[in-house]
Coordinates of C-alpha atoms in Angstrom, one line a residue:
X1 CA -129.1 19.2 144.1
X2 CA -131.9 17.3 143.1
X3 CA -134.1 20.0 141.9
X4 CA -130.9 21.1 139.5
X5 CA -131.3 17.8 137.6
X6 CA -134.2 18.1 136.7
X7 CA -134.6 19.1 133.0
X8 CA -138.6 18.9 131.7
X9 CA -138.9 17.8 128.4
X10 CA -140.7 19.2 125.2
X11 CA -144.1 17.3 124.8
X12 CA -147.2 18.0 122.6
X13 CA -150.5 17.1 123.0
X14 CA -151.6 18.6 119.7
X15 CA -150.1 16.9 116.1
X16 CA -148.9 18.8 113.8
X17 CA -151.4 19.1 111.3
X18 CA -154.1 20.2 114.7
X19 CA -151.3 23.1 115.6
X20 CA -151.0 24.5 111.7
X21 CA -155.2 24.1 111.9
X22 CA -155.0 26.4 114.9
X23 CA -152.7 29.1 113.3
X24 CA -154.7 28.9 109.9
X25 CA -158.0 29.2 112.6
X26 CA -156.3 32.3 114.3
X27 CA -155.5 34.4 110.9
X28 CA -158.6 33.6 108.9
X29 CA -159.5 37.4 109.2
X30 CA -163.5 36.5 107.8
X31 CA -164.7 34.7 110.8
X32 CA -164.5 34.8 114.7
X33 CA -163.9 32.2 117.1
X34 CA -165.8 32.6 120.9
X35 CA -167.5 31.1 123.8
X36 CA -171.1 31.0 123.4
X37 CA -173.3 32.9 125.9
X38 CA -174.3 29.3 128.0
X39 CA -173.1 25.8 128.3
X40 CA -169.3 26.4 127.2
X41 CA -169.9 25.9 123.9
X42 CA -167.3 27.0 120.9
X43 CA -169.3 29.4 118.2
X44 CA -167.7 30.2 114.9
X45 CA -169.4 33.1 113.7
X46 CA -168.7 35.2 110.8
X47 CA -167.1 38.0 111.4
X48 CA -169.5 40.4 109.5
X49 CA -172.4 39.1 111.2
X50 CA -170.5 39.4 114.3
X51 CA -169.7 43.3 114.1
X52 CA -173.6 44.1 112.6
X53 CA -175.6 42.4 115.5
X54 CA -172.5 44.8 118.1
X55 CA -173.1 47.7 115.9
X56 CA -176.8 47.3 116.3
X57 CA -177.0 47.2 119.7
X58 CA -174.2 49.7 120.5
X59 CA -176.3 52.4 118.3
X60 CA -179.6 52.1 119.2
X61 CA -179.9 55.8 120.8
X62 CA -181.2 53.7 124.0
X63 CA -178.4 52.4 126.0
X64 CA -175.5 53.8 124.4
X65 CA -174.3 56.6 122.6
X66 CA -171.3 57.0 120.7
X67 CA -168.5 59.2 121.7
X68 CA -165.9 61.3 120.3
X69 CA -162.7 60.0 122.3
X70 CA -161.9 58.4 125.9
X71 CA -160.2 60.0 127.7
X72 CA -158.7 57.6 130.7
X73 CA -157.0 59.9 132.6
X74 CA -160.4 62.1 132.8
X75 CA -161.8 59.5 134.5
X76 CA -158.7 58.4 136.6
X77 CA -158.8 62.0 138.1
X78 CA -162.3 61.6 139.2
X79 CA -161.6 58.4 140.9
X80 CA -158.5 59.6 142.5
X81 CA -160.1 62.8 143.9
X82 CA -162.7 60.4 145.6
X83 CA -160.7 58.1 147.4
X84 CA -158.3 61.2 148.1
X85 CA -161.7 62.9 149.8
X86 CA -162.4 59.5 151.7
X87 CA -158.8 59.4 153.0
X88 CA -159.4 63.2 154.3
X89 CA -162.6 61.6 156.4
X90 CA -161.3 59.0 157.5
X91 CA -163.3 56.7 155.4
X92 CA -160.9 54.4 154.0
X93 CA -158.4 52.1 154.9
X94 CA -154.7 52.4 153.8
X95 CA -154.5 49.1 152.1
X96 CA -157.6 49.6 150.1
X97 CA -156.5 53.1 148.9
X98 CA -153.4 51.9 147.7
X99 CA -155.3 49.3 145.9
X100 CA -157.5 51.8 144.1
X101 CA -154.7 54.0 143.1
X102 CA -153.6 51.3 141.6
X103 CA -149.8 53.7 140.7
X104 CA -148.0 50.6 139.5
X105 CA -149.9 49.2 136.5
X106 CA -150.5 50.6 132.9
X107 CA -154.6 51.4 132.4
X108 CA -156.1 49.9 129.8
X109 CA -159.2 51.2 127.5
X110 CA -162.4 48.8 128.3
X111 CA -163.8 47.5 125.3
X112 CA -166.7 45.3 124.3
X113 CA -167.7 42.0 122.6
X114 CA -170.7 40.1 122.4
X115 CA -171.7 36.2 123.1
X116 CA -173.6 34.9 120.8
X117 CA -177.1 33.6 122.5
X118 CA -178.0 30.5 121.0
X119 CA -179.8 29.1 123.9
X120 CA -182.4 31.6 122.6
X121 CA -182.7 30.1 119.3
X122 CA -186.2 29.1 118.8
X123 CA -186.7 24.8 119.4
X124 CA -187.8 25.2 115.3
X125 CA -184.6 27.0 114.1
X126 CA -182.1 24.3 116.0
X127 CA -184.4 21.6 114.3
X128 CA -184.1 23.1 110.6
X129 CA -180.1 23.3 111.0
X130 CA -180.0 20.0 112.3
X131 CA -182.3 18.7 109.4
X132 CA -181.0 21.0 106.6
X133 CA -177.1 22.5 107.0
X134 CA -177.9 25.4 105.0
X135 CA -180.6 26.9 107.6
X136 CA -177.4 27.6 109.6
X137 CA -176.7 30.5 106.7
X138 CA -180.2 32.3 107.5
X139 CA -180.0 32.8 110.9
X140 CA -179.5 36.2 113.0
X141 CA -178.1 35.0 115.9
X142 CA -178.3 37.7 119.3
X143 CA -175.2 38.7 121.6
X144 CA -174.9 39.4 125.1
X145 CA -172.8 42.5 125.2
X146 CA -169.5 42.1 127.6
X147 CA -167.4 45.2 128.5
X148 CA -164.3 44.1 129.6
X149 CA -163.0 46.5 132.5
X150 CA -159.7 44.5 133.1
X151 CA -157.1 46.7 133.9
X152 CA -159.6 49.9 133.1
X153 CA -159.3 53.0 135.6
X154 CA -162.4 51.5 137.1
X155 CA -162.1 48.1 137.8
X156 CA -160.5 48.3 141.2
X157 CA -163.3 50.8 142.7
X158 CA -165.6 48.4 141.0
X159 CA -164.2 46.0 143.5
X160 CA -164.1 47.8 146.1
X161 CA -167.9 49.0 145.9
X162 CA -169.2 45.2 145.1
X163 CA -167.4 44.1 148.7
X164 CA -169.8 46.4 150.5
X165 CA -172.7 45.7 148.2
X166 CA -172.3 41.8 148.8
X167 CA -173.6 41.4 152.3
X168 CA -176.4 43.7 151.2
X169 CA -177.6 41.3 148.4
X170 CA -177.4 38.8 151.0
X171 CA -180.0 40.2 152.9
X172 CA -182.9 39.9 150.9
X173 CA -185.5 37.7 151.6
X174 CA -185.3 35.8 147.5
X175 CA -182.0 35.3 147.9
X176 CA -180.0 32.2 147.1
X177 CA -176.5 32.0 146.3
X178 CA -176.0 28.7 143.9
X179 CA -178.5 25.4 143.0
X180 CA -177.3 23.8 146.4
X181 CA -179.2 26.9 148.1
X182 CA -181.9 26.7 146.3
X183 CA -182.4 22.5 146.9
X184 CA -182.1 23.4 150.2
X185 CA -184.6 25.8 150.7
X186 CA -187.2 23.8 148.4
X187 CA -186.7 20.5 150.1
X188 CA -187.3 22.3 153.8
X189 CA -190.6 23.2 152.6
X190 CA -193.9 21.2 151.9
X191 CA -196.3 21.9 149.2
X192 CA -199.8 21.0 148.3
X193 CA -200.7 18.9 145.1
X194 CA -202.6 22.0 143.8
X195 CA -199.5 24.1 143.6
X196 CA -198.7 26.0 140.5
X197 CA -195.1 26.2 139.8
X198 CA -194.0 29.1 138.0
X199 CA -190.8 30.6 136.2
X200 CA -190.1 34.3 135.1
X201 CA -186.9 35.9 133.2
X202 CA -186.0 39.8 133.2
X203 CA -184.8 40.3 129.8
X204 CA -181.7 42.5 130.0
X205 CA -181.8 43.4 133.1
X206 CA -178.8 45.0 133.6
X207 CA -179.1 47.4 130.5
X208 CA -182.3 48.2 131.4
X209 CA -182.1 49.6 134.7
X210 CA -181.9 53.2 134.8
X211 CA -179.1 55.2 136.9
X212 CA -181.7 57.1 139.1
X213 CA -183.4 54.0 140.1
X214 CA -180.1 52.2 140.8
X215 CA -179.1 54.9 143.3
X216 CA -182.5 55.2 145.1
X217 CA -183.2 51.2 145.7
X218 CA -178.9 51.5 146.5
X219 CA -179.9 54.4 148.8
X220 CA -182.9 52.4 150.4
X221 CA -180.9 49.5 150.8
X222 CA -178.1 51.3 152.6
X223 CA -180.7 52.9 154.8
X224 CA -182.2 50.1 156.0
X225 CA -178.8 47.8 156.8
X226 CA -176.8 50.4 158.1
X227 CA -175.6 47.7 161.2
X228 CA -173.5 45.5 158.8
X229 CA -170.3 44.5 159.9
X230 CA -167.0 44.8 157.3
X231 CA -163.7 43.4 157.7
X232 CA -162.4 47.1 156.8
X233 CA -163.2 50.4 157.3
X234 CA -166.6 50.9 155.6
X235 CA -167.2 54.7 153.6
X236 CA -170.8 56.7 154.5
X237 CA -173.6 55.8 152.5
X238 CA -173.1 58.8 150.6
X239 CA -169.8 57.8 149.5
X240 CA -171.0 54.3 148.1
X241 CA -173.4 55.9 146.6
X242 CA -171.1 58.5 144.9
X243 CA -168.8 55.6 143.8
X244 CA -171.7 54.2 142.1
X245 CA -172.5 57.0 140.1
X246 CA -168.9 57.6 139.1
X247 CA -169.0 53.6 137.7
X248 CA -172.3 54.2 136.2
X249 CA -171.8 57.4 134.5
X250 CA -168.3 57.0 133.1
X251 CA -168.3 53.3 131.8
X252 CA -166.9 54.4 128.4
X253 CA -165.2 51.5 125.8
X254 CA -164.3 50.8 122.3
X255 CA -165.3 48.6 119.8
X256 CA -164.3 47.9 115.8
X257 CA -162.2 51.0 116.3
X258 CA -165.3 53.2 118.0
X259 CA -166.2 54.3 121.4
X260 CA -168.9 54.3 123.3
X261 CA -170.5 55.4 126.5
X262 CA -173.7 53.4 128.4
X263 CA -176.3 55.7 129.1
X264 CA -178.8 53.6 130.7
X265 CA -178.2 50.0 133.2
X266 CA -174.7 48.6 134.4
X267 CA -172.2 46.7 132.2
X268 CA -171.9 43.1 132.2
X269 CA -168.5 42.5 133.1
X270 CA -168.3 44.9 136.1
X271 CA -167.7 43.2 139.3
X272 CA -170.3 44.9 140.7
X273 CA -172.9 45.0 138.4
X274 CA -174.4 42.1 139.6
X275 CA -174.9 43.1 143.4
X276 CA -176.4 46.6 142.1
X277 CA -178.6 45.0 139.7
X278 CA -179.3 42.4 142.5
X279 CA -180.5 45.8 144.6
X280 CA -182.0 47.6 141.9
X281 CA -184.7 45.1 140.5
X282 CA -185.4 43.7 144.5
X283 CA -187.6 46.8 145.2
X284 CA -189.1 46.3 141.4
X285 CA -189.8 42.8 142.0
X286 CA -191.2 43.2 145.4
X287 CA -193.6 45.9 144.2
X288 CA -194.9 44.3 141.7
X289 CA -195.9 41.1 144.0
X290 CA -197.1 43.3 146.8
X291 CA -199.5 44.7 144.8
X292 CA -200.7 41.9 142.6
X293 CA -204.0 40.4 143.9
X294 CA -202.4 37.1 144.3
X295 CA -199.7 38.4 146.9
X296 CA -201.2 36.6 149.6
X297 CA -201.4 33.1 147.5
X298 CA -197.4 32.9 146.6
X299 CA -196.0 30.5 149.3
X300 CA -192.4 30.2 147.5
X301 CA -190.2 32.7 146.0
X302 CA -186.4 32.4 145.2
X303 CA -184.3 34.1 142.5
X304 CA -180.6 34.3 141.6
X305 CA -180.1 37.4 139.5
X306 CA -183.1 37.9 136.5
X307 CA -184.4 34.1 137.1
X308 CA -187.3 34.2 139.7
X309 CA -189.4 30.5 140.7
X310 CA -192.5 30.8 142.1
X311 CA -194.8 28.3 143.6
X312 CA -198.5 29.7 144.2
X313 CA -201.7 28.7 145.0
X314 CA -203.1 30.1 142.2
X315 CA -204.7 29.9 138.2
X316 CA -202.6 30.3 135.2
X317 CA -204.8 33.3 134.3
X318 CA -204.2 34.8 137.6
X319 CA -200.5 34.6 136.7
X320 CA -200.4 35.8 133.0
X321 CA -202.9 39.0 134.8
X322 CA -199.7 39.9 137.2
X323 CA -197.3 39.5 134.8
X324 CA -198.8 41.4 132.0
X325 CA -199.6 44.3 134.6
X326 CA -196.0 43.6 135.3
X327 CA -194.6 44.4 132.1
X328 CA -197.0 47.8 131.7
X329 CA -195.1 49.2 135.0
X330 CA -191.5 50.1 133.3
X331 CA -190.8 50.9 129.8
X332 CA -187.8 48.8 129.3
X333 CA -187.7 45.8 132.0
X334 CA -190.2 43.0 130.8
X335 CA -191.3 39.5 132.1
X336 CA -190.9 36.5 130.4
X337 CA -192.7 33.9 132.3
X338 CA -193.6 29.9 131.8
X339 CA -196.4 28.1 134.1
X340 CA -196.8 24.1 134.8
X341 CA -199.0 22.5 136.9
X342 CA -196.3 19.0 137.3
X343 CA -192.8 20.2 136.3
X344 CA -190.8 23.3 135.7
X345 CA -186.8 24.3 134.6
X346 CA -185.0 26.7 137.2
X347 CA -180.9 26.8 136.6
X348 CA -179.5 22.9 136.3
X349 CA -183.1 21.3 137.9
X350 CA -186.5 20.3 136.9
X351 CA -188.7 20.4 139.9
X352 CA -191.9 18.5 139.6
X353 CA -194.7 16.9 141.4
X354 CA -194.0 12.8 142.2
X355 CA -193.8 10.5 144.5
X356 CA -192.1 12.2 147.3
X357 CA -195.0 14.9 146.6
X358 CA -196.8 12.5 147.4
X359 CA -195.6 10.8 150.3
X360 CA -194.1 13.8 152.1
X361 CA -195.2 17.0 150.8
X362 CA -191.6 17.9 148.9
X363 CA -191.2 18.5 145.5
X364 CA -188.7 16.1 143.6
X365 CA -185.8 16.9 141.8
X366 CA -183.8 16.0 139.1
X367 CA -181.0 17.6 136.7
X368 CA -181.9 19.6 134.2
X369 CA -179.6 19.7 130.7
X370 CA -180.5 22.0 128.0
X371 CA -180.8 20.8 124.2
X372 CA -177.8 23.2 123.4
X373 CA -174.9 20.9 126.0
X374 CA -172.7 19.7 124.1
X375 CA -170.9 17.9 126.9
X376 CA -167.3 19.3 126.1
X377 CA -166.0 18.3 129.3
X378 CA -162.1 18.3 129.6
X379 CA -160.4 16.2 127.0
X380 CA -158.2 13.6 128.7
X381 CA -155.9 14.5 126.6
X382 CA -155.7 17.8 127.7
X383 CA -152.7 19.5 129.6
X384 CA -153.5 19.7 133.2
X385 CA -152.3 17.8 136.6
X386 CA -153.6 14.7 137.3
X387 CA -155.7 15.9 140.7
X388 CA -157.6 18.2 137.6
X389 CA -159.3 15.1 135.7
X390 CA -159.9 13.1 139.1
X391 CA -161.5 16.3 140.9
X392 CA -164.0 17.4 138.5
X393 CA -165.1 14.0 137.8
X394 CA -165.8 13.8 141.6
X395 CA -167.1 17.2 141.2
X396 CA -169.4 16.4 138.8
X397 CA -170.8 13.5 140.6
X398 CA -171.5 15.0 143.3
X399 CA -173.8 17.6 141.5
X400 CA -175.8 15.1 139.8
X401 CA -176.3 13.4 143.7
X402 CA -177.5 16.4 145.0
X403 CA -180.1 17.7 142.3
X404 CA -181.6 14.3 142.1
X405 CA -183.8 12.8 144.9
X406 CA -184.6 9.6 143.5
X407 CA -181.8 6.9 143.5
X408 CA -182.8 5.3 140.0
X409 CA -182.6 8.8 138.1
X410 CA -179.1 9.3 139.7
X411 CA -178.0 6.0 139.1
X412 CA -179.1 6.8 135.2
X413 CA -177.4 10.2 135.3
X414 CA -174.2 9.0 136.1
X415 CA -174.5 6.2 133.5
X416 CA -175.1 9.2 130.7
X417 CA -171.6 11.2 132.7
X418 CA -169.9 8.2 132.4
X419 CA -171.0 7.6 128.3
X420 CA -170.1 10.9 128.0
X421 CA -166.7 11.0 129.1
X422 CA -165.6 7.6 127.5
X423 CA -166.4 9.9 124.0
X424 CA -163.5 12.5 125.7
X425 CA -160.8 9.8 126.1
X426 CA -161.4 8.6 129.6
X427 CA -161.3 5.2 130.9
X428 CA -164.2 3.7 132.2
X429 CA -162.2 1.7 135.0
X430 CA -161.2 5.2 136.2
X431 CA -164.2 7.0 136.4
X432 CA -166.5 4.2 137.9
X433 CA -163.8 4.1 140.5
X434 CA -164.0 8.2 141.4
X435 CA -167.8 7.8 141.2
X436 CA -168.1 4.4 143.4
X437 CA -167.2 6.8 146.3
X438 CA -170.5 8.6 145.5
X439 CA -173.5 6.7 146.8
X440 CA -176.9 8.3 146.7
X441 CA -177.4 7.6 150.3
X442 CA -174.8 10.5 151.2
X443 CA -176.8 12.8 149.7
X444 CA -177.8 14.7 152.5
X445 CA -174.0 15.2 153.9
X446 CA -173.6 16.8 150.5
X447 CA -176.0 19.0 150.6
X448 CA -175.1 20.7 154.3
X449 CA -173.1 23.9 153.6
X450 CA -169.8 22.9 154.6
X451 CA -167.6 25.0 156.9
X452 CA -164.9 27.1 156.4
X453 CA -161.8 25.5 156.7
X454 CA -158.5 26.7 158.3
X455 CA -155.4 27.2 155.5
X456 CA -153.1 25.2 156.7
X457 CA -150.8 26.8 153.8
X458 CA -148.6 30.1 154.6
X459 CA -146.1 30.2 151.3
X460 CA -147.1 28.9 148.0
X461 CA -144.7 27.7 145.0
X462 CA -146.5 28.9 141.8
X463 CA -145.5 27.7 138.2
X464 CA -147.0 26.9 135.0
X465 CA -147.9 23.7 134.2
X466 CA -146.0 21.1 132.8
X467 CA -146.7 17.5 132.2
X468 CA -143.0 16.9 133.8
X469 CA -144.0 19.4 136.5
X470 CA -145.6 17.3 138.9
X471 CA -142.0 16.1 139.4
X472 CA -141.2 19.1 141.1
X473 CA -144.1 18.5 143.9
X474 CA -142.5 15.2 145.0
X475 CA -138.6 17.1 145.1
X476 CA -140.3 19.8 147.3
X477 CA -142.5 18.2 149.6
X478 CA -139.5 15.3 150.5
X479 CA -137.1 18.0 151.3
X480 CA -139.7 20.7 153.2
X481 CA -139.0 19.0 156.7
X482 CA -135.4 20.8 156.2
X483 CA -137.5 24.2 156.3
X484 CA -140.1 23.2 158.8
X485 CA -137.1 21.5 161.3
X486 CA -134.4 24.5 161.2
X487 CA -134.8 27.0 164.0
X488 CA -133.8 30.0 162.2
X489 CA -136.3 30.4 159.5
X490 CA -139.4 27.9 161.0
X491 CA -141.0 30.0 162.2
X492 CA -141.6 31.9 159.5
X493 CA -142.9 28.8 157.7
X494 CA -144.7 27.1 160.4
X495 CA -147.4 25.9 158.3
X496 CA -146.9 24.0 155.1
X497 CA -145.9 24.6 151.4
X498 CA -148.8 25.1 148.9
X499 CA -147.9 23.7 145.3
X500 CA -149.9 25.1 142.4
X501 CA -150.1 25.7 138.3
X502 CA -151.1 28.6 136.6
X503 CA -152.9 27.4 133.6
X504 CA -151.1 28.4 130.1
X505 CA -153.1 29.1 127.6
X506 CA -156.5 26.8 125.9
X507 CA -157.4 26.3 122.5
X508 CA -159.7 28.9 123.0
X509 CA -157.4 31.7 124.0
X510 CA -155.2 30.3 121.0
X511 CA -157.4 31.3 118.0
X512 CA -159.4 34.2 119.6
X513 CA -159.4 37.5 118.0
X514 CA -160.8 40.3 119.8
X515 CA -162.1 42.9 118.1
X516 CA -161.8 46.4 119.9

């Protein structure tokens, strides 16, 4: 009875004039509106410039190679008679076959688009625009090509492949899975004040890995962690490694009306590009260290996907010698590399020599913010529960306490979080009081993984959000005892209702055009 008097009603967070902005934004057919590469930033880009840097890439007789027509259900037949084979063998379970076959849904053609790089913008070029406007006319800005697999015939074996490849990745020795791991790891180990801190990049790494060396470090990989333990029924090696090809070999997609098929590396936007890149470049990167004459002087090594740190007792001209001897062992993978005797950048942290160096052997820490932030954070004006603002504010805070060691950095940190977010409509009364529950002398409990925790949730009541919509939270939980406390359907909700929002749809999704 309650819940059928409630009627939401019609609010805008956007004026008129911003909405007819947005529509006038979403038809103006000479530019293109996207995410940048890094740091969530909005590019507007011109949409010729846009198409020649993804016609460039797409036909440069390396990577790709421009087909006559897709044909999808070409290469749903080839992933149906494999899961049909590992059915016959016993090497899959029923769940996960249905889930491949995937009957129900339509299949979509993949296509691609590129992010526009401009983190790689040279430090001179970002200082021109910002002096002169008119520099922003000259520049060639690069892309990061993305081929969206959603809903493509092989996005669900994609899945299916990475879970197996996963604990693999997770095996190797340079393995860490976000900052947190990393902090972890550095502040376990002591250094000396000689220690040379060192930095490398793979550029393109996963378009420049070729198929045969995929499936032979795959192979090895397989080989030597045959004991793993799945949830489900795990295929043979052989089969994983078929799947692989069949991803590798038949990742075909349009774009500007074209289509194409990659020839050499894995696509960004597979799920499981990552963990075979991840594989691939391993036995590269090991290789190349094991045989450098400095192998026995590296006492640190961590990277998450192409970003490697190193911390050597070495020179500086021993390291450019291994890297250039590096980049002479492949044709197509190269090393960028940066060297510093006090300080270094590796993901969100600068890691340099000081006092706790000194005092203790650890490097210090602090966080690290690129020239290109822009600091959009969420606009508190922005449609989105409550708990949303509160919890990433907390979030937030919690991130600059564990990348900073030294309690006057993080107190000056949180200042420039604070600034920042009075510029996106926030109060400051707010925020000090979700921060004030951060103190710097909890950073340790922050930085212990935390365990697993039980769901205490067995049905969940999913909506779109709606600034009135919280409303419906306080009708359900006040009336859920009725559930929990009659004896004829309790026990199929003994645990407790889970209220969430699906988000609708951002100012982003609003003016972008995708080009296919």
């Amino acid at each position: 009875m309650e819940l059928s008097k409630y009627v939401p009603k019609t609010e805008f967070n956007l004026s008129l004039q911003e909405r007819n902005c947005l529509k006038n934004l979403k038809h103006d057919e000479n530019i293109i509106i996207h995410k940048a590469d890094k740091n969530n930033v909005t590019v507007i880009q011109n949409l010729s410039d846009y198409l020649e840097e993804g016609e460039t890439q797409l036909n440069d007789n390396i990577h790709y190679e421009q087909i006559q027509d897709i044909n999808l259900k070409n290469t749903q037949k080839k992933v149906y008679e494999i899961i049909y084979k590992m059915k016959e063998e016993n090497c899959i379970d029923e769940i996960s076959f249905k889930y491949i076959k995937n009957e129900q849904n339509y299949i979509k053609t993949p296509f691609a688009y590129f992010l526009p790089k401009i983190h790689k913008l040279d430090r001179e070029v970002l200082q021109n625009i910002e002096n002169e406007n008119n520099q922003i006319k000259t520049i060639n800005v690069p892309g990061r090509p993305i081929i969206s697999q959603c809903n493509g015939p092989l996005e669900r074996l994609g899945r299916y492949l990475d879970y197996f490849l996963l604990p693999l990745v997770k095996t190797q020795k340079t393995y860490i899975s976000d900052t947190g791991d990393l902090i972890r790891n550095i502040e376990n180990c002591t250094f000396d004040n000689n220690v040379l801190l060192v930095t490398y990049d793979i550029t393109s790494l996963y378009t420049n890995l070729r198929f045969e060396e995929i499936t032979e470090a795959l192979q090895k990989a397989l080989d030597e962690h045959d004991k793993i333990e799945y949830s489900i029924t795990k295929p043979t090696n052989n089969f994983l490694i078929e799947i692989t090809k069949l991803i590798l070999s038949n990742n075909e997609f349009t774009f500007h009306g074209k289509s194409y098929r990659q020839i050499i590396g894995a696509s960004m936007g597979a799920t499981a590009s990552p963990e075979i890149c991840d594989i691939a470049i391993y036995n590269h990167i090991n290789s190349i260290l094991k045989n450098s004459p400095i192998s026995e002087k590296i006492i640190f090594h961590k990277r998450m996907r192409d970003d490697g740190l190193l911390m050597v007792k070495a020179k500086e001209s021993e390291i450019d010698f291994m890297f250039e001897n590096a980049n002479k062992q492949h044709d197509l993978l190269k090393f960028t590399y940066e060297c510093n005797e006090q300080s270094i950048k590796f993901l969100d942290l600068e890691i340099f020599k000081g006092e706790r160096l000194k005092n203790t052997g650890v490097l210090d820490l602090k966080c690290f913010t690129k020239k290109t932030e822009k600091f959009q954070y969420l606009h508190k004006n922005s449609n989105h529960p409550i708990s949303n603002f509160k919890s990433f504010i907390k979030g937030e805070g919690i991130r600059i306490l564990r990348n900073t060691n030294n309690e006057s950095e993080f107190q000056t940190r949180k200042n420039l979080f604070i600034e920042k977010l009075l510029i996106r409509g926030y109060k400051r009364k707010l925020v000090e009081q979700i921060l004030s529950k951060i103190k710097f002398q909890d950073r340790q409990i922050k930085l212990n993984k935390k365990n697993k925790v039980e769901n205490k949730y067995n049905v969940s009541f999913i909506t779109n959000y709606h600034p009135q919509a919280e409303k419906l939270q306080k009708v359900f939980r006040k009336y859920w005892h009725l559930i929990k406390t009659d004896s004829t359907i309790s026990a199929k909700f003994h645990k407790n209702l889970s209220i969430g929002f699906k988000r609708n749809r951002n100012i982003g999704e609003l003016v972008k055009r995708t080009i296919k």
